[in-house]
Every structure is written in C-alpha cells, then in structure tokens.
Amino acid sequence: MTTNWPTADLDPVRRLRVMAAGLHAVMYAEAHVDLPTADVWSVAADLEGELPHLVPMMREFRCRPCGGDRFHGQAYGPFGHTARFDVLLQPGWCLMQSQYVVGAMA
C-alpha cells in the first residue's frame, strides 16, 4: 500500500461549493466582501446578533458553547417554528446542521 496519495487542500469557499454540490443544495449563495477576513468574520461569527439579519425567516438565534469550537444553537422562526443546530464555529468557517437543514459560512 502506498503512502504517497495525493491530497486536495480546499479553501473554505471551495469547501462550501463541494458541500453544496454534494448535498444537492436547494439554495446556495455566494458574495465577495472586499474587506479583511478578520473584519468580516468578527461580524459574521456573532451568530446570535447577525444570523437573524442574514436569514429572512429567522426571528432569533441562540447559541451556547458545548466544548471548544462547537456549540448548540436554537433557531426561532417568526411563526413559532424552532430548530436545534449543532454548530462548528472556527475562524473563517461556520457549519450548522439541524435535522433538516445544513447551513454554512466562509
């Protein structure tokens, strides 16, 4: 068996594209923000403060830590619907998964 297998390093945006294609995403959006990543991420990583502004059908999002870069999130819709999310939040990368929804930002 060989140990010289090729590797493919993907930047966070390419990782999102691969995930969207593999999940047959119903909705995928991409926009370039011409600012330093640290500046953008300091806002985007504030899930409780920013997700309700980014996701039209989300009234509120609450997040509590559960170890390291992992969180449990609870999304609240305007008509009383709720969803629990497992969240992985790292610098420049956010992956959120509920029973029916996968969301991500990079």
mmCIF file of C-alpha atoms in Angstrom:
data_model
loop_
_atom_site.group_PDB
_atom_site.id
_atom_site.type_symbol
_atom_site.label_atom_id
_atom_site.label_comp_id
_atom_site.label_asym_id
_atom_site.label_seq_id
_atom_site.Cartn_x
_atom_site.Cartn_y
_atom_site.Cartn_z
ATOM 1 C CA MET A 1 0.000 0.000 0.000
ATOM 2 C CA THR A 2 1.341 3.413 -0.893
ATOM 3 C CA THR A 3 1.581 6.393 1.420
ATOM 4 C CA ASN A 4 2.028 8.848 -1.432
ATOM 5 C CA TRP A 5 -1.639 9.503 -2.107
ATOM 6 C CA PRO A 6 -2.345 12.958 -3.491
ATOM 7 C CA THR A 7 -4.130 15.398 -1.227
ATOM 8 C CA ALA A 8 -6.501 18.181 -2.123
ATOM 9 C CA ASP A 9 -6.440 21.208 0.127
ATOM 10 C CA LEU A 10 -9.548 23.319 -0.314
ATOM 11 C CA ASP A 11 -10.010 26.850 0.925
ATOM 12 C CA PRO A 12 -13.207 27.462 2.932
ATOM 13 C CA VAL A 13 -15.214 28.799 -0.032
ATOM 14 C CA ARG A 14 -14.322 25.783 -2.164
ATOM 15 C CA ARG A 15 -15.301 23.539 0.738
ATOM 16 C CA LEU A 16 -18.725 25.208 0.720
ATOM 17 C CA ARG A 17 -19.086 24.693 -3.028
ATOM 18 C CA VAL A 18 -18.265 20.994 -2.666
ATOM 19 C CA MET A 19 -20.735 20.646 0.203
ATOM 20 C CA ALA A 20 -23.493 22.420 -1.735
ATOM 21 C CA ALA A 21 -22.944 20.195 -4.759
ATOM 22 C CA GLY A 22 -22.774 17.027 -2.676
ATOM 23 C CA LEU A 23 -25.895 17.897 -0.684
ATOM 24 C CA HIS A 24 -27.769 18.987 -3.820
ATOM 25 C CA ALA A 25 -28.392 22.285 -2.076
ATOM 26 C CA VAL A 26 -31.744 23.857 -2.732
ATOM 27 C CA MET A 27 -30.267 27.269 -2.021
ATOM 28 C CA TYR A 28 -26.665 28.384 -2.355
ATOM 29 C CA ALA A 29 -25.491 31.984 -2.442
ATOM 30 C CA GLU A 30 -22.038 33.446 -2.715
ATOM 31 C CA ALA A 31 -20.862 37.041 -2.427
ATOM 32 C CA HIS A 32 -17.396 38.536 -2.180
ATOM 33 C CA VAL A 33 -16.819 41.162 0.505
ATOM 34 C CA ASP A 34 -13.738 43.241 -0.238
ATOM 35 C CA LEU A 35 -12.578 43.636 3.366
ATOM 36 C CA PRO A 36 -10.018 41.824 5.504
ATOM 37 C CA THR A 37 -11.258 38.397 6.572
ATOM 38 C CA ALA A 38 -10.776 39.230 10.265
ATOM 39 C CA ASP A 39 -13.053 42.282 9.949
ATOM 40 C CA VAL A 40 -15.785 40.352 8.144
ATOM 41 C CA TRP A 41 -15.511 37.374 10.448
ATOM 42 C CA SER A 42 -15.753 39.479 13.610
ATOM 43 C CA VAL A 43 -19.292 40.324 12.458
ATOM 44 C CA ALA A 44 -20.270 37.024 10.800
ATOM 45 C CA ALA A 45 -19.164 34.924 13.796
ATOM 46 C CA ASP A 46 -21.652 36.770 16.015
ATOM 47 C CA LEU A 47 -24.330 34.192 15.226
ATOM 48 C CA GLU A 48 -26.862 35.438 17.767
ATOM 49 C CA GLY A 49 -26.554 39.026 16.590
ATOM 50 C CA GLU A 50 -26.169 38.530 12.835
ATOM 51 C CA LEU A 51 -27.984 35.361 11.712
ATOM 52 C CA PRO A 52 -31.439 36.915 12.163
ATOM 53 C CA HIS A 53 -30.324 39.712 9.802
ATOM 54 C CA LEU A 54 -28.883 37.293 7.234
ATOM 55 C CA VAL A 55 -31.662 34.676 7.214
ATOM 56 C CA PRO A 56 -35.060 36.214 6.389
ATOM 57 C CA MET A 57 -37.177 33.542 8.107
ATOM 58 C CA MET A 58 -35.198 33.587 11.364
ATOM 59 C CA ARG A 59 -36.511 35.756 14.168
ATOM 60 C CA GLU A 60 -33.879 34.791 16.747
ATOM 61 C CA PHE A 61 -30.856 32.532 17.131
ATOM 62 C CA ARG A 62 -29.429 31.479 20.495
ATOM 63 C CA CYS A 63 -26.103 29.731 20.876
ATOM 64 C CA ARG A 64 -24.445 28.034 23.834
ATOM 65 C CA PRO A 65 -20.959 26.514 23.938
ATOM 66 C CA CYS A 66 -20.574 22.766 24.309
ATOM 67 C CA GLY A 67 -16.790 22.436 24.094
ATOM 68 C CA GLY A 68 -14.036 24.089 22.087
ATOM 69 C CA ASP A 69 -15.285 25.343 18.740
ATOM 70 C CA ARG A 70 -18.625 23.501 18.979
ATOM 71 C CA PHE A 71 -21.941 24.997 20.013
ATOM 72 C CA HIS A 72 -25.593 24.105 20.284
ATOM 73 C CA GLY A 73 -27.839 26.583 18.528
ATOM 74 C CA GLN A 74 -31.574 27.140 18.624
ATOM 75 C CA ALA A 75 -33.277 28.968 15.753
ATOM 76 C CA TYR A 76 -36.680 30.590 16.160
ATOM 77 C CA GLY A 77 -38.869 31.441 13.192
ATOM 78 C CA PRO A 78 -41.461 34.224 13.027
ATOM 79 C CA PHE A 79 -44.390 31.773 13.232
ATOM 80 C CA GLY A 80 -43.210 29.765 16.235
ATOM 81 C CA HIS A 81 -41.141 27.124 14.435
ATOM 82 C CA THR A 82 -37.888 26.158 16.128
ATOM 83 C CA ALA A 83 -34.885 24.110 15.089
ATOM 84 C CA ARG A 84 -31.891 22.854 17.052
ATOM 85 C CA PHE A 85 -28.496 23.114 15.362
ATOM 86 C CA ASP A 86 -25.112 21.577 16.015
ATOM 87 C CA VAL A 87 -22.628 24.333 15.207
ATOM 88 C CA LEU A 88 -18.927 24.201 14.359
ATOM 89 C CA LEU A 89 -17.510 27.732 14.520
ATOM 90 C CA GLN A 90 -13.864 28.327 13.620
ATOM 91 C CA PRO A 91 -12.068 31.407 12.288
ATOM 92 C CA GLY A 92 -13.330 31.824 8.718
ATOM 93 C CA TRP A 93 -15.612 28.766 8.835
ATOM 94 C CA CYS A 94 -19.060 28.057 10.261
ATOM 95 C CA LEU A 95 -21.039 24.852 9.729
ATOM 96 C CA MET A 96 -24.518 24.453 11.211
ATOM 97 C CA GLN A 97 -26.663 21.334 10.942
ATOM 98 C CA SER A 98 -30.174 20.600 12.149
ATOM 99 C CA GLN A 99 -32.386 17.613 11.439
ATOM 100 C CA TYR A 100 -33.480 19.110 8.102
ATOM 101 C CA VAL A 101 -31.120 21.998 7.327
ATOM 102 C CA VAL A 102 -27.398 22.402 6.707
ATOM 103 C CA GLY A 103 -26.074 25.951 6.704
ATOM 104 C CA ALA A 104 -22.547 27.254 6.387
ATOM 105 C CA MET A 105 -20.495 30.435 6.002
ATOM 106 C CA ALA A 106 -16.910 31.001 4.978
#
